[in-house]
């Protein structure tokens, strides 16, 4: 878990999230995505569009910021972006492969219909709910307390440790025989 402490998104924030990924999952970083709400995508497009490059032009015309540090963003339209934190409203961002999320869809669809006499037609509204679970929680980095309107996060994090891998101290003290 990486706590942005109410700061806004920045290149350094996403770099720190990548560093916190345990080493055994780093081979799969090409499949990782930053998952968040529409404000996250808008921030990246705005940041990219201010650059006088081809990527900046494409962001202005297409509304897409492409990738950051080799990873793309995944927008979830209903993602909560108004969680209370101190005196601000914040959101959380996940850094994980989409395959790590197991989606559960409730099959029961609810439909309500009403007749609108003024337009001589019917309005039907249907909805269903879904949820997701994480298959491998240790393969996820959660960036919490990100204020999408806050000052850019400028902290630093060192690489995460892998509790399952060998340490270099073990190699230094190993018996050469």
C-alpha positions as MATLAB code, in Angstrom:
seq = 'XXXXXXXXXXXXXXXXXXXXXXXXXXXXXXXXXXXXXXXXXXXXXXXXXXXXXXXXXXXXXXXXXXXXXXXXXXXXXXXXXXXXXXXXXXXXXXXXXXXXXXXXXXXXXXXXXXXXXXXXXXXXXXXXXXXXXXXXXXXXXXXXXXXXXXXXXXXXXXXXXXXXXXXXXXXXXXXXX';
ca = [
       0.000    0.000    0.000;
       1.345    3.395   -1.010;
      -0.232    6.328    0.846;
      -0.247    9.529   -1.223;
      -1.404   11.370    1.944;
      -3.772   13.644    0.039;
      -1.273   14.640   -2.662;
      -2.139   14.610   -6.339;
      -0.976   12.191   -9.022;
       2.497   12.556  -10.476;
       5.084   10.659  -12.461;
       6.937    9.943   -9.195;
       3.795    8.489   -7.600;
       3.364    5.946  -10.375;
       7.091    5.168  -10.356;
       6.919    4.505   -6.598;
       3.968    2.147   -7.120;
       5.979    0.148   -9.659;
       8.889   -0.067   -7.200;
       6.628   -1.453   -4.455;
       5.692   -4.442   -6.591;
       7.355   -7.573   -5.148;
      10.224   -8.785   -7.377;
       8.548  -12.096   -8.272;
       5.771  -10.135  -10.064;
       8.055   -7.712  -11.911;
       8.484  -10.029  -14.899;
       4.784   -9.469  -15.570;
       4.866   -5.644  -15.311;
       4.026   -5.276  -19.009;
       0.546   -6.652  -18.198;
      -0.034   -4.336  -15.247;
      -2.512   -1.439  -15.482;
      -3.261    1.569  -13.321;
      -6.968    1.226  -12.530;
      -9.008    4.230  -11.451;
     -11.810    6.620  -12.264;
     -12.327    9.172  -15.025;
     -10.369   11.887  -13.164;
      -7.227    9.742  -13.326;
      -7.483    9.404  -17.090;
      -8.269   13.128  -17.446;
      -5.203   14.009  -15.350;
      -2.933   11.926  -17.594;
      -4.431   13.340  -20.794;
      -4.022   16.897  -19.456;
      -0.433   16.196  -18.415;
       0.419   14.640  -21.794;
      -1.394   17.286  -23.871;
       0.816   20.083  -22.512;
       3.906   18.565  -24.127;
       5.031   19.958  -27.496;
       5.452   16.465  -28.973;
       3.523   14.052  -31.179;
       2.208   12.388  -27.993;
       0.961   15.789  -26.812;
      -0.814   16.395  -30.118;
      -2.425   12.961  -30.015;
      -3.590   13.513  -26.425;
      -5.215   16.801  -27.451;
      -6.985   15.340  -30.479;
      -7.842   11.854  -29.259;
      -8.230   12.406  -25.502;
      -5.850    9.535  -24.763;
      -2.620    9.760  -22.801;
      -1.374    6.316  -23.847;
       1.102    4.797  -21.354;
       3.125    5.908  -18.339;
       6.308    3.985  -17.527;
       5.189    1.302  -20.005;
       1.824    0.738  -18.295;
      -1.552    1.929  -19.502;
      -4.544    3.173  -17.560;
      -7.885    1.419  -17.224;
     -10.866    3.669  -16.589;
     -13.750    2.471  -14.442;
     -16.591    4.992  -14.937;
     -18.240    4.331  -11.557;
     -14.955    4.352   -9.577;
     -15.414    6.275   -6.281;
     -13.504    9.557   -6.400;
     -15.073   11.258   -3.393;
     -13.792    9.312   -0.386;
     -13.335   11.547    2.692;
      -9.735   12.113    3.842;
      -8.836   14.947    6.237;
     -10.355   18.048    4.628;
     -10.262   16.724    1.061;
     -11.949   14.121   -1.069;
      -9.664   11.467   -2.458;
      -9.638    8.316   -4.507;
      -7.597    5.128   -4.608;
      -5.743    3.645   -7.585;
      -4.934   -0.029   -8.150;
      -1.817   -1.262   -9.945;
      -2.438   -4.847  -11.034;
      -3.051   -6.959  -14.140;
      -6.702   -7.052  -15.166;
      -6.489  -10.870  -15.091;
      -5.939  -10.605  -11.316;
      -9.478   -9.269  -10.865;
     -12.290  -11.803  -10.770;
     -15.559  -10.129  -11.729;
     -18.849  -11.336  -10.291;
     -22.007  -10.282  -12.110;
     -25.364  -10.705  -10.454;
     -27.568  -12.370  -13.027;
     -30.819  -10.982  -11.681;
     -31.686   -7.982  -13.838;
     -34.229   -5.533  -12.480;
     -36.363   -3.645  -14.999;
     -38.887   -0.915  -14.385;
     -41.091    0.480  -17.147;
     -43.302    3.536  -17.155;
     -45.520    5.010  -19.815;
     -44.893    8.662  -20.632;
     -48.179   10.020  -21.883;
     -46.745   13.354  -23.080;
     -44.518   11.615  -25.618;
     -46.694    8.532  -26.153;
     -43.895    6.077  -25.439;
     -42.494    3.855  -22.717;
     -39.351    4.351  -20.704;
     -37.698    1.174  -19.444;
     -34.744    1.212  -17.088;
     -32.810   -1.912  -16.209;
     -29.921   -2.473  -13.861;
     -27.797   -5.161  -12.335;
     -24.909   -5.195   -9.929;
     -21.436   -6.641  -10.020;
     -18.396   -6.824   -7.804;
     -14.863   -8.108   -8.038;
     -12.404  -10.014   -5.922;
      -8.630  -10.079   -6.207;
      -7.094  -13.475   -6.995;
      -3.559  -12.657   -5.734;
      -3.602   -9.750   -3.253;
       0.196   -9.769   -3.037;
       0.335   -8.904   -6.779;
      -1.492   -5.588   -6.212;
      -0.186   -2.191   -5.232;
      -2.889    0.099   -3.829;
      -2.214    3.822   -4.075;
      -4.526    5.312   -1.480;
      -5.591    8.850   -0.560;
      -4.892   10.477   -3.945;
      -6.420   13.944   -4.307;
      -6.980   14.428   -8.035;
      -6.833   18.225   -7.527;
      -3.945   18.163   -5.050;
      -0.340   19.205   -5.406;
       1.706   16.564   -7.210;
       3.165   13.813   -5.020;
       6.949   14.179   -4.801;
       7.957   11.395   -2.419;
      10.244    8.491   -3.107;
      10.088    4.766   -2.389;
      12.718    2.097   -2.681;
      12.030   -1.239   -4.313;
       9.880   -3.699   -2.389;
      11.298   -6.869   -0.876;
      10.339  -10.363   -1.930;
       9.732  -12.570    1.096;
       9.960  -15.733   -1.023;
      13.194  -15.030   -2.879;
      16.805  -15.575   -1.804;
      18.614  -12.647   -0.263;
      22.078  -11.547   -1.308;
      23.172  -11.917    2.315;
      22.436  -15.644    2.042;
      24.634  -15.820   -1.055;
      27.493  -13.984    0.675;
      27.530  -16.396    3.584;
      26.952  -19.548    1.552;
      29.501  -22.345    1.871;
      31.643  -22.309   -1.323;
      31.882  -26.107   -1.251;
];
